[in-house]
Amino acid sequence: MMVEPIRETASPIVAAQDARPPVIEISALGKTFTLDSGPVVALESVDLTIRKGEFISFVGPSGCGKSTLLNMVAGLLSPSQGEATLNGARIDEPSRQVGFMFQTAVLLPWRTVEENVLMPAEIFGTKTQALREKARSVLEAVGLGEFLKAYPQQLSGGMQQRVSPRTLTSEPDVLLMDEPFGALDEFTREAMNMELMRITQAAGITVLFVTHNITEAVFMADRVVVMTPHPGKVSGVVDVDLPRPRDIGQMQEQRFTDLMFKVRGILGHG
Amino acid sequence: MAKSAALQMGQQVGASFQNGKKQEDLRYRLYSLAIIIVILAVWEIAPRLGLVSPIILPSFTAVVGALISLMQQDFFLRHFSVTLTEIVVGFVLGTSIGLVLGIALAVWPAAKRIAYPFVVGFQAIPKIVFAPLFIAWFGFGMSSKVVMAVVVSFFPVLINTMVGLESVPAEARKLMRSIKATPLQTFRKVSLPHALPVIFAGVKAALTFVVIGAIVGEFVGASEGLGYLVELYKNQLRIDRVFAVIVILAAIGAGGYFLLEWLDRKLIFWRSDVEGK
């Protein structure tokens, strides 16, 4: 267990979160890829404790190891050093308690939107009427209620991307997001982010959110993990003490701007 | 709702677009028809004017006459069914073998590394040269032609199956891994449907090869079949009947192709959605 840093601005919200049990504990986690040209350090020793219901943003330029980190927490990639645990158990394979939202929606063209959303349930063997209702409500939340029976190729690219939150259908405890709305226009993206924040906060889902957008990272998170490349590593963690529920208006506040510049400062172009 | 209005508008635009496309289709069909008429006219007139000898090129109407009289012979059905059986059995076996081998090489990397050089080496051989050998091994009957048909046809299915299965997008594989799908579930629910359009292209190519394999086998050594008839009538210089058999073979090939095309559209419905057919 690492020692939590003392916070300069211990707001009641952050203090309450600290009382929650840790869900994911990352200790000395690193990844080195062996290429023909020699070993490449993708991620250098990371220590991080994530508590239940926390929203953590990982922000940094490409090559900073944020996706590598996420893939290791997902159990899709085995670490070279250290380990990550989920509820105390070492992660060495994917878990059904963990949902993963990819950069693209990954829709199979021979399945309707609804069938695509229900595919994990088919694999889990949990495809029930209740789950169908859940899938419907998730799709309605992202504005695709009318397109349940449509095939993906009948939807626009942006609409396809909006199917990404389907992971929520299986009610995961932890949600990993790898820039899932990267291809969306800014307005839709903002709306999707707000909706996602509402759902995960209400359900107490722990979120690890990877992005290269600083504004988004700060606005969504309880803590922003700032990462830098060559080699990929964590350069700092910024506590976001803005009260919840968040609304767009908070972006105008001085505190928000300060936090953004704090992140920028760590990234090295403040 | 703004959304449904937008959808309706989209459908209207789509409808007028499809109208334009239909007219264009019709125009191209007329061009094709015109070309066919010109070819048939030249075919009919050239021998009649003595530009070519009727022994080299019998006129179109002579071939039609030969076709009708040939189909009325009682031996015709026997030869026809022999060749058709060789084609059907060869096609089923050839595509099945290609599919099974293609799947094996795609899902089992060790098998691919060991067998792939042999597969490629085998493909480099012009397999027609095996025809006399197969006659010696399997006799003058249908089995040697079926073997020939299988040998020339399994390869495109094998390659396309392998390529199709290996081209599954990395993110789709990752999704299946993240939900702990078993390899069999991933294969059934993602890889195989994804590969299906490519596999089907290989199957269509296989059909052409199967017909060639069966006929070549019959040329080399047979006592029945349409290929045998071609040889027989050529030796008797009954070229009108040679052409008649060619027309029948073309009809078999075209019939099989349209059957596969129909099956393709039924099976791979999502592709026709993309193309807006």
Coordinates of C-alpha atoms in Angstrom, one line a residue:
Chain A
M1 CA 0.0 0.0 0.0
M2 CA 1.3 3.4 -0.9
V3 CA 1.0 6.3 1.4
E4 CA -1.6 8.8 0.2
P5 CA -0.2 12.3 -0.3
I6 CA -1.5 14.9 2.1
R7 CA -3.9 17.2 0.2
E8 CA -3.7 20.9 0.4
T9 CA -7.4 21.4 -0.2
A10 CA -9.2 18.6 1.6
S11 CA -12.8 19.3 0.7
P12 CA -15.5 17.2 2.4
I13 CA -16.1 15.3 -0.9
V14 CA -12.6 14.1 -1.3
A15 CA -12.4 13.2 2.4
A16 CA -15.6 11.1 2.0
Q17 CA -14.1 9.3 -1.0
D18 CA -11.0 8.5 0.9
A19 CA -13.1 6.6 3.4
R20 CA -14.3 4.3 0.7
P21 CA -12.6 0.9 0.2
P22 CA -9.9 0.7 -2.4
V23 CA -11.1 -1.2 -5.6
I24 CA -8.0 -1.1 -7.7
E25 CA -4.5 -1.0 -6.3
I26 CA -1.7 -0.5 -8.7
S27 CA 1.8 -1.1 -7.3
A28 CA 5.1 -0.7 -9.2
L29 CA 3.3 -1.6 -12.4
G30 CA 5.4 -1.4 -15.5
K31 CA 5.4 -2.6 -19.1
T32 CA 8.4 -3.1 -21.4
F33 CA 7.8 -4.2 -25.0
T34 CA 10.5 -6.1 -26.8
L35 CA 10.8 -4.9 -30.4
D36 CA 13.3 -5.9 -33.0
S37 CA 15.2 -2.7 -32.3
G38 CA 15.4 -3.5 -28.6
P39 CA 13.3 -3.1 -25.5
V40 CA 10.9 -0.1 -25.3
V41 CA 9.7 1.1 -21.9
A42 CA 6.0 1.8 -22.5
L43 CA 5.2 2.4 -18.8
E44 CA 7.5 3.0 -15.9
S45 CA 6.6 1.9 -12.4
V46 CA 3.2 3.3 -11.5
D47 CA 1.7 3.3 -7.9
L48 CA -1.9 4.3 -7.6
T49 CA -4.9 3.4 -5.3
I50 CA -8.3 3.9 -6.7
R51 CA -11.3 3.9 -4.4
K52 CA -14.8 2.7 -4.9
G53 CA -16.9 5.2 -7.0
E54 CA -13.9 7.4 -7.8
F55 CA -13.7 8.9 -11.3
I56 CA -10.0 9.0 -12.3
S57 CA -8.9 10.7 -15.6
F58 CA -5.6 9.7 -17.2
V59 CA -4.3 12.5 -19.4
G60 CA -1.2 12.8 -21.5
P61 CA 0.1 12.9 -25.1
S62 CA 0.4 9.8 -27.2
G63 CA 3.1 7.4 -26.1
C64 CA 2.6 8.3 -22.4
G65 CA 1.5 4.7 -21.6
K66 CA -2.1 5.6 -20.6
S67 CA -3.7 3.0 -22.9
T68 CA -1.0 0.4 -21.8
L69 CA -1.9 1.1 -18.2
L70 CA -5.6 0.7 -19.0
N71 CA -5.1 -2.6 -20.9
M72 CA -3.1 -4.0 -17.9
V73 CA -5.9 -3.1 -15.5
A74 CA -8.3 -4.7 -17.9
G75 CA -6.3 -7.9 -17.8
L76 CA -5.8 -7.7 -21.6
L77 CA -2.0 -7.2 -21.2
S78 CA 0.3 -8.8 -18.7
P79 CA 2.6 -6.5 -16.8
S80 CA 6.4 -6.7 -17.1
Q81 CA 6.9 -5.5 -13.5
G82 CA 4.6 -5.0 -10.5
E83 CA 0.9 -5.8 -10.3
A84 CA -2.6 -4.4 -10.3
T85 CA -5.3 -5.9 -8.0
L86 CA -9.0 -5.7 -8.3
N87 CA -10.7 -6.0 -4.9
G88 CA -7.5 -7.5 -3.5
A89 CA -7.1 -10.1 -6.2
R90 CA -4.2 -9.9 -8.7
I91 CA -5.5 -9.1 -12.2
D92 CA -4.1 -11.6 -14.7
E93 CA -7.2 -12.0 -17.0
P94 CA -10.2 -9.9 -17.9
S95 CA -13.0 -9.8 -15.3
R96 CA -16.7 -9.6 -15.9
Q97 CA -16.9 -7.0 -13.1
V98 CA -14.9 -4.7 -15.4
G99 CA -16.4 -3.0 -18.4
F100 CA -14.2 -1.7 -21.2
M101 CA -15.2 1.1 -23.7
F102 CA -12.9 1.1 -26.7
Q103 CA -11.9 3.9 -29.0
T104 CA -14.3 2.7 -31.6
A105 CA -17.8 1.2 -30.9
V106 CA -16.8 -2.2 -32.4
L107 CA -20.2 -3.0 -33.9
L108 CA -20.7 -6.2 -35.8
P109 CA -22.5 -5.4 -39.1
W110 CA -24.6 -8.6 -39.1
R111 CA -26.2 -7.7 -35.7
T112 CA -28.7 -5.0 -35.0
V113 CA -27.8 -2.3 -32.6
E114 CA -29.7 -4.1 -29.9
E115 CA -28.1 -7.5 -30.7
N116 CA -24.7 -5.8 -30.5
V117 CA -25.4 -4.4 -27.1
L118 CA -26.7 -7.7 -25.9
M119 CA -23.7 -9.7 -27.1
P120 CA -21.7 -9.6 -23.8
A121 CA -24.9 -10.9 -22.1
E122 CA -25.0 -13.7 -24.6
I123 CA -21.4 -14.6 -23.8
F124 CA -22.1 -14.3 -20.0
G125 CA -25.2 -16.4 -20.4
T126 CA -27.3 -13.7 -18.7
K127 CA -29.5 -12.5 -21.6
T128 CA -32.8 -12.0 -19.8
Q129 CA -35.8 -9.8 -20.3
A130 CA -34.5 -7.5 -17.5
L131 CA -31.3 -7.2 -19.4
R132 CA -33.1 -6.3 -22.6
E133 CA -34.9 -3.6 -20.7
K134 CA -31.5 -2.4 -19.4
A135 CA -30.0 -2.3 -22.9
R136 CA -33.0 -0.4 -24.1
S137 CA -32.6 2.2 -21.3
V138 CA -28.9 2.6 -22.0
L139 CA -29.6 3.1 -25.7
E140 CA -32.4 5.6 -25.0
A141 CA -30.0 7.5 -22.7
V142 CA -27.6 8.0 -25.6
G143 CA -30.5 9.0 -28.0
L144 CA -30.6 5.7 -30.0
G145 CA -34.0 4.5 -28.6
E146 CA -35.5 4.6 -32.1
F147 CA -32.6 2.6 -33.7
L148 CA -32.7 -0.6 -31.6
K149 CA -33.5 -2.8 -34.7
A150 CA -31.3 -0.8 -37.1
Y151 CA -28.1 -2.3 -38.4
P152 CA -24.9 -0.4 -37.6
Q153 CA -24.2 0.5 -41.2
Q154 CA -27.6 2.3 -41.3
L155 CA -26.4 4.7 -38.7
S156 CA -24.0 7.6 -39.2
G157 CA -20.5 7.3 -37.8
G158 CA -21.3 9.5 -34.8
M159 CA -24.4 7.5 -34.0
Q160 CA -22.4 4.3 -34.1
Q161 CA -20.0 5.7 -31.7
R162 CA -22.8 6.5 -29.3
V163 CA -23.4 2.8 -28.8
S164 CA -20.1 2.6 -26.9
P165 CA -21.7 2.9 -23.4
R166 CA -23.3 -0.5 -24.1
T167 CA -20.8 -1.8 -21.5
L168 CA -23.1 -0.3 -18.9
T169 CA -25.7 -2.9 -19.7
S170 CA -23.8 -5.6 -17.9
E171 CA -23.6 -3.3 -14.8
P172 CA -19.9 -3.4 -14.2
D173 CA -18.3 -2.3 -10.9
V174 CA -15.4 -0.7 -12.8
L175 CA -15.6 1.0 -16.1
L176 CA -12.4 1.5 -18.2
M177 CA -12.7 4.0 -21.0
D178 CA -10.1 4.4 -23.7
E179 CA -11.1 7.7 -25.4
P180 CA -14.4 6.3 -26.3
F181 CA -15.9 9.5 -27.7
G182 CA -12.7 10.7 -29.5
A183 CA -14.4 10.6 -32.9
L184 CA -17.5 12.5 -31.9
D185 CA -18.1 16.2 -32.5
E186 CA -17.6 18.4 -29.4
F187 CA -21.3 19.0 -28.6
T188 CA -22.2 15.3 -28.8
R189 CA -19.1 14.4 -26.9
E190 CA -19.9 16.8 -24.1
A191 CA -23.5 15.5 -23.9
M192 CA -22.2 11.9 -23.8
N193 CA -19.7 12.8 -21.1
M194 CA -22.4 14.4 -18.9
E195 CA -24.7 11.4 -19.4
L196 CA -21.9 9.0 -18.6
M197 CA -20.9 10.9 -15.5
R198 CA -24.5 11.0 -14.3
I199 CA -25.0 7.2 -14.8
T200 CA -21.7 6.2 -13.2
Q201 CA -22.1 8.5 -10.3
A202 CA -25.6 7.3 -9.6
A203 CA -24.6 3.6 -9.8
G204 CA -21.3 4.1 -7.8
I205 CA -19.2 2.8 -10.7
T206 CA -15.5 3.3 -10.4
V207 CA -14.2 4.9 -13.6
L208 CA -10.8 5.0 -15.2
F209 CA -11.0 7.5 -18.1
V210 CA -8.2 7.8 -20.6
T211 CA -8.2 11.0 -22.7
H212 CA -5.8 13.5 -24.2
N213 CA -8.2 16.4 -23.7
I214 CA -7.2 18.3 -20.5
T215 CA -10.5 20.1 -20.2
E216 CA -12.5 16.9 -20.3
A217 CA -10.0 15.2 -17.9
V218 CA -10.4 17.8 -15.3
F219 CA -14.2 18.4 -15.7
M220 CA -15.0 14.7 -15.3
A221 CA -12.6 13.6 -12.6
D222 CA -12.1 13.3 -8.9
R223 CA -8.4 13.0 -9.6
V224 CA -6.4 13.6 -12.7
V225 CA -3.4 11.3 -13.3
V226 CA -1.0 13.2 -15.5
M227 CA 1.2 11.1 -17.7
T228 CA 4.2 12.0 -19.8
P229 CA 6.0 10.0 -22.6
H230 CA 9.5 8.6 -23.2
P231 CA 9.3 6.6 -21.1
G232 CA 5.6 6.6 -20.2
K233 CA 5.2 7.4 -16.6
V234 CA 3.0 9.2 -14.1
S235 CA 4.3 12.7 -13.5
G236 CA 1.7 13.9 -11.1
V237 CA -1.8 13.5 -9.6
V238 CA -4.1 16.5 -9.4
D239 CA -7.0 16.4 -7.0
V240 CA -10.1 18.0 -8.5
D241 CA -12.1 19.5 -5.6
L242 CA -14.9 20.9 -7.6
P243 CA -18.3 19.9 -6.1
R244 CA -20.6 17.4 -7.7
P245 CA -22.9 17.1 -9.6
R246 CA -20.8 18.9 -12.1
D247 CA -22.3 21.3 -14.7
I248 CA -20.8 23.1 -17.6
G249 CA -20.9 26.4 -15.7
Q250 CA -18.1 25.2 -13.4
M251 CA -15.8 25.5 -16.4
Q252 CA -16.0 29.3 -16.0
E253 CA -14.8 29.2 -12.4
Q254 CA -11.3 30.3 -11.5
R255 CA -10.7 27.0 -9.6
F256 CA -11.4 25.1 -12.8
T257 CA -8.9 27.2 -14.8
D258 CA -6.3 26.8 -12.0
L259 CA -6.7 23.0 -12.0
M260 CA -6.3 22.9 -15.8
F261 CA -3.1 25.0 -15.6
K262 CA -1.8 22.8 -12.8
V263 CA -2.3 19.8 -15.2
R264 CA -0.6 21.7 -18.0
G265 CA 2.3 22.6 -15.8
I266 CA 3.0 18.9 -15.0
L267 CA 2.7 18.1 -18.7
G268 CA 5.4 20.6 -19.3
H269 CA 3.6 23.2 -21.5
G270 CA 1.9 25.4 -19.0
Chain B
M1 CA -39.5 14.5 -33.8
A2 CA -36.6 16.1 -35.6
K3 CA -34.9 12.7 -35.7
S4 CA -37.7 10.9 -37.5
A5 CA -38.2 13.9 -39.9
A6 CA -34.5 13.6 -40.8
L7 CA -34.9 9.9 -41.3
Q8 CA -37.9 10.4 -43.6
M9 CA -36.1 13.0 -45.6
G10 CA -33.2 10.6 -45.9
Q11 CA -35.5 7.9 -47.2
Q12 CA -37.0 10.3 -49.8
V13 CA -33.5 11.3 -51.0
G14 CA -32.7 7.6 -51.0
A15 CA -35.7 6.8 -53.1
S16 CA -35.0 9.4 -55.8
F17 CA -31.4 8.3 -55.8
Q18 CA -32.5 4.7 -56.3
N19 CA -34.8 5.7 -59.2
G20 CA -31.8 7.3 -61.0
K21 CA -29.8 4.2 -60.3
K22 CA -32.6 2.0 -61.8
Q23 CA -32.6 4.0 -65.0
E24 CA -28.8 3.7 -65.2
D25 CA -29.1 -0.1 -64.6
L26 CA -31.6 -0.3 -67.4
R27 CA -29.4 1.7 -69.8
Y28 CA -26.4 -0.6 -69.2
R29 CA -28.6 -3.7 -69.6
L30 CA -29.7 -2.3 -73.0
Y31 CA -26.0 -1.9 -74.0
S32 CA -25.3 -5.5 -73.0
L33 CA -28.3 -6.7 -75.0
A34 CA -27.1 -4.7 -78.0
I35 CA -23.7 -6.3 -77.9
I36 CA -25.2 -9.8 -77.6
I37 CA -27.4 -9.1 -80.7
V38 CA -24.4 -7.9 -82.7
I39 CA -22.4 -11.0 -81.7
L40 CA -25.2 -13.4 -82.6
A41 CA -25.8 -11.6 -85.9
V42 CA -22.2 -11.9 -86.9
W43 CA -22.1 -15.5 -85.8
E44 CA -25.2 -16.2 -88.0
I45 CA -24.2 -14.2 -91.1
A46 CA -20.4 -15.0 -91.3
P47 CA -20.8 -18.8 -92.0
R48 CA -23.8 -18.2 -94.3
L49 CA -21.8 -15.7 -96.4
G50 CA -19.0 -18.2 -96.6
L51 CA -16.6 -15.9 -94.6
V52 CA -15.8 -18.9 -92.4
S53 CA -16.4 -22.6 -93.1
P54 CA -19.4 -24.1 -91.3
I55 CA -17.0 -26.8 -90.1
I56 CA -15.0 -24.3 -88.2
L57 CA -17.9 -22.1 -87.1
P58 CA -21.5 -23.4 -87.6
S59 CA -24.0 -20.6 -87.7
F60 CA -26.0 -19.7 -84.6
T61 CA -29.2 -21.2 -85.8
A62 CA -27.3 -24.4 -86.7
V63 CA -26.0 -24.6 -83.1
V64 CA -29.5 -24.0 -81.7
G65 CA -30.8 -26.8 -84.0
A66 CA -27.9 -29.1 -82.8
L67 CA -28.7 -28.2 -79.2
I68 CA -32.3 -29.1 -79.6
S69 CA -31.7 -32.4 -81.4
L70 CA -28.9 -33.3 -78.9
M71 CA -31.2 -32.8 -75.9
Q72 CA -33.7 -35.1 -77.5
Q73 CA -31.3 -38.0 -77.7
D74 CA -31.8 -40.6 -75.0
F75 CA -28.0 -40.9 -74.3
F76 CA -27.9 -37.1 -73.6
L77 CA -29.4 -37.3 -70.1
R78 CA -26.8 -39.9 -69.1
H79 CA -23.8 -37.8 -70.2
F80 CA -25.4 -34.7 -68.7
S81 CA -26.0 -36.3 -65.3
V82 CA -22.5 -37.8 -65.2
T83 CA -20.9 -34.4 -65.6
L84 CA -23.4 -32.7 -63.3
T85 CA -22.7 -35.3 -60.6
E86 CA -19.0 -34.8 -61.0
I87 CA -19.4 -31.1 -60.7
V88 CA -21.7 -31.2 -57.7
V89 CA -19.7 -33.8 -55.7
G90 CA -16.4 -32.1 -56.7
F91 CA -17.8 -28.7 -55.6
V92 CA -19.1 -30.0 -52.2
L93 CA -15.9 -31.9 -51.5
G94 CA -13.5 -29.2 -52.8
T95 CA -15.1 -26.3 -50.9
S96 CA -15.5 -28.4 -47.7
I97 CA -11.9 -29.4 -47.8
G98 CA -10.8 -25.8 -48.5
L99 CA -13.0 -24.5 -45.7
V100 CA -11.7 -27.0 -43.1
L101 CA -8.1 -26.6 -44.1
G102 CA -8.4 -22.8 -44.2
I103 CA -10.0 -22.8 -40.7
A104 CA -7.3 -25.1 -39.4
L105 CA -4.5 -22.9 -40.8
A106 CA -6.1 -19.7 -39.5
V107 CA -6.8 -20.9 -35.9
W108 CA -3.8 -23.0 -35.4
P109 CA -0.6 -21.0 -36.0
A110 CA 1.7 -24.1 -35.7
A111 CA -0.3 -25.8 -38.5
K112 CA 0.1 -22.7 -40.7
R113 CA 3.8 -22.5 -40.2
I114 CA 4.3 -26.2 -41.0
A115 CA 1.8 -26.6 -43.8
Y116 CA 1.7 -23.2 -45.5
P117 CA 4.9 -23.7 -47.6
F118 CA 3.5 -27.0 -48.9
V119 CA 0.1 -25.3 -49.7
V120 CA 1.8 -22.5 -51.7
G121 CA 4.2 -25.0 -53.4
F122 CA 1.2 -27.1 -54.4
Q123 CA -0.6 -24.1 -55.8
A124 CA 2.4 -23.4 -58.0
I125 CA 1.9 -26.7 -59.8
P126 CA -0.4 -26.4 -62.8
K127 CA -2.7 -29.1 -61.5
I128 CA -4.1 -30.0 -64.9
V129 CA -0.9 -32.2 -65.3
F130 CA -2.4 -34.5 -62.6
A131 CA -5.3 -35.5 -64.9
P132 CA -3.6 -38.5 -66.6
L133 CA -2.2 -39.6 -63.2
F134 CA -5.7 -39.5 -61.6
I135 CA -7.1 -41.5 -64.5
A136 CA -4.4 -44.1 -63.9
W137 CA -5.0 -44.1 -60.2
F138 CA -8.8 -43.8 -60.0
G139 CA -9.9 -45.2 -63.4
F140 CA -12.1 -44.0 -66.2
G141 CA -15.2 -43.5 -64.1
M142 CA -16.5 -40.5 -62.2
S143 CA -14.1 -40.7 -59.2
S144 CA -11.0 -39.6 -61.2
K145 CA -12.9 -36.5 -62.4
V146 CA -14.2 -35.7 -58.9
V147 CA -10.6 -35.9 -57.6
M148 CA -9.5 -33.6 -60.4
A149 CA -12.3 -31.2 -59.6
V150 CA -11.4 -31.2 -55.9
V151 CA -7.7 -30.7 -56.5
V152 CA -8.2 -27.6 -58.7
S153 CA -11.0 -26.0 -56.6
F154 CA -10.1 -26.3 -52.9
F155 CA -7.3 -23.7 -53.0
P156 CA -9.3 -20.5 -53.5
V157 CA -11.6 -21.5 -50.7
L158 CA -8.6 -22.3 -48.4
I159 CA -6.8 -19.0 -49.0
N160 CA -10.0 -16.9 -48.7
T161 CA -11.0 -18.7 -45.5
M162 CA -7.6 -18.1 -44.0
V163 CA -7.4 -14.5 -45.1
G164 CA -11.0 -13.8 -44.0
L165 CA -10.5 -15.3 -40.6
E166 CA -7.2 -13.5 -40.1
S167 CA -8.5 -10.1 -41.0
V168 CA -10.8 -9.8 -38.0
P169 CA -10.2 -6.2 -36.6
A170 CA -8.0 -6.1 -33.5
E171 CA -10.6 -4.2 -31.6
A172 CA -13.2 -6.8 -32.2
R173 CA -10.9 -9.5 -30.9
K174 CA -10.1 -7.2 -27.9
L175 CA -13.8 -6.8 -27.2
M176 CA -14.3 -10.5 -27.1
R177 CA -11.3 -11.0 -24.9
S178 CA -12.5 -8.3 -22.5
I179 CA -15.8 -10.1 -22.0
K180 CA -14.0 -13.4 -21.6
A181 CA -15.5 -15.1 -24.6
T182 CA -14.1 -18.5 -25.3
P183 CA -12.1 -19.1 -28.5
L184 CA -15.1 -21.0 -29.9
Q185 CA -17.5 -18.2 -29.1
T186 CA -15.2 -15.7 -30.7
F187 CA -14.9 -17.9 -33.8
R188 CA -18.7 -18.4 -34.1
K189 CA -19.9 -15.0 -33.2
V190 CA -17.2 -12.8 -34.7
S191 CA -14.5 -14.4 -36.9
L192 CA -16.6 -16.7 -39.0
P193 CA -19.4 -14.1 -39.9
H194 CA -16.6 -11.5 -40.5
A195 CA -14.8 -13.9 -42.9
L196 CA -18.0 -15.0 -44.7
P197 CA -18.0 -12.5 -47.5
V198 CA -14.4 -13.3 -48.3
I199 CA -15.0 -17.0 -48.0
F200 CA -17.9 -16.7 -50.4
A201 CA -15.8 -15.0 -53.0
G202 CA -13.5 -18.0 -52.8
V203 CA -16.4 -20.4 -53.2
K204 CA -17.6 -18.6 -56.3
A205 CA -14.1 -19.0 -57.8
A206 CA -14.1 -22.6 -56.8
L207 CA -17.2 -23.3 -58.9
T208 CA -15.5 -22.2 -62.1
F209 CA -12.5 -24.4 -61.3
V210 CA -14.7 -27.4 -60.5
V211 CA -16.3 -27.3 -63.9
I212 CA -12.8 -27.0 -65.6
G213 CA -11.4 -29.9 -63.5
A214 CA -14.3 -32.2 -64.4
I215 CA -14.2 -31.4 -68.1
V216 CA -10.4 -31.7 -68.3
G217 CA -10.7 -35.1 -66.5
E218 CA -13.2 -36.2 -69.1
F219 CA -11.0 -35.0 -72.0
V220 CA -8.1 -37.1 -70.7
G221 CA -9.9 -40.3 -70.2
A222 CA -13.6 -41.1 -70.0
S223 CA -16.4 -43.1 -71.6
E224 CA -19.2 -40.7 -70.6
G225 CA -19.9 -37.1 -69.7
L226 CA -20.1 -33.8 -71.6
G227 CA -16.4 -33.5 -71.9
Y228 CA -16.3 -36.9 -73.5
L229 CA -19.1 -35.8 -75.9
V230 CA -17.0 -32.7 -76.9
E231 CA -14.1 -35.0 -77.8
L232 CA -16.4 -37.4 -79.6
Y233 CA -18.1 -34.8 -81.8
K234 CA -14.8 -33.0 -82.5
N235 CA -13.4 -36.3 -83.9
Q236 CA -16.6 -36.7 -85.9
L237 CA -16.3 -33.1 -87.1
R238 CA -19.8 -32.4 -85.9
I239 CA -18.8 -29.0 -84.7
D240 CA -22.4 -27.8 -84.3
R241 CA -22.8 -30.4 -81.6
V242 CA -19.5 -29.4 -80.0
F243 CA -20.9 -25.9 -79.7
A244 CA -24.2 -27.3 -78.4
V245 CA -22.3 -29.1 -75.6
I246 CA -20.4 -25.9 -74.8
V247 CA -23.7 -24.0 -74.5
I248 CA -24.9 -26.6 -72.0
L249 CA -21.7 -26.4 -70.0
A250 CA -22.0 -22.6 -70.0
A251 CA -25.5 -23.0 -68.7
I252 CA -24.4 -25.3 -65.9
G253 CA -21.7 -22.8 -64.9
A254 CA -24.0 -19.8 -65.1
G255 CA -26.8 -21.7 -63.2
G256 CA -24.4 -22.6 -60.4
Y257 CA -23.1 -19.0 -60.3
F258 CA -26.5 -17.5 -60.0
L259 CA -27.4 -20.0 -57.3
L260 CA -24.3 -19.0 -55.3
E261 CA -25.0 -15.3 -55.9
W262 CA -28.5 -15.7 -54.5
L263 CA -27.2 -17.6 -51.5
D264 CA -24.6 -15.0 -51.0
R265 CA -27.2 -12.2 -50.8
K266 CA -29.3 -14.3 -48.4
L267 CA -26.5 -15.2 -46.1
I268 CA -24.5 -12.0 -46.2
F269 CA -27.4 -9.6 -46.0
W270 CA -25.3 -6.9 -44.2
R271 CA -23.1 -6.4 -47.3
S272 CA -26.0 -5.7 -49.6
D273 CA -27.2 -3.1 -47.0
V274 CA -23.9 -1.3 -47.4
E275 CA -24.1 -1.2 -51.1
G276 CA -27.7 -0.1 -51.0
K277 CA -28.9 -2.8 -53.3

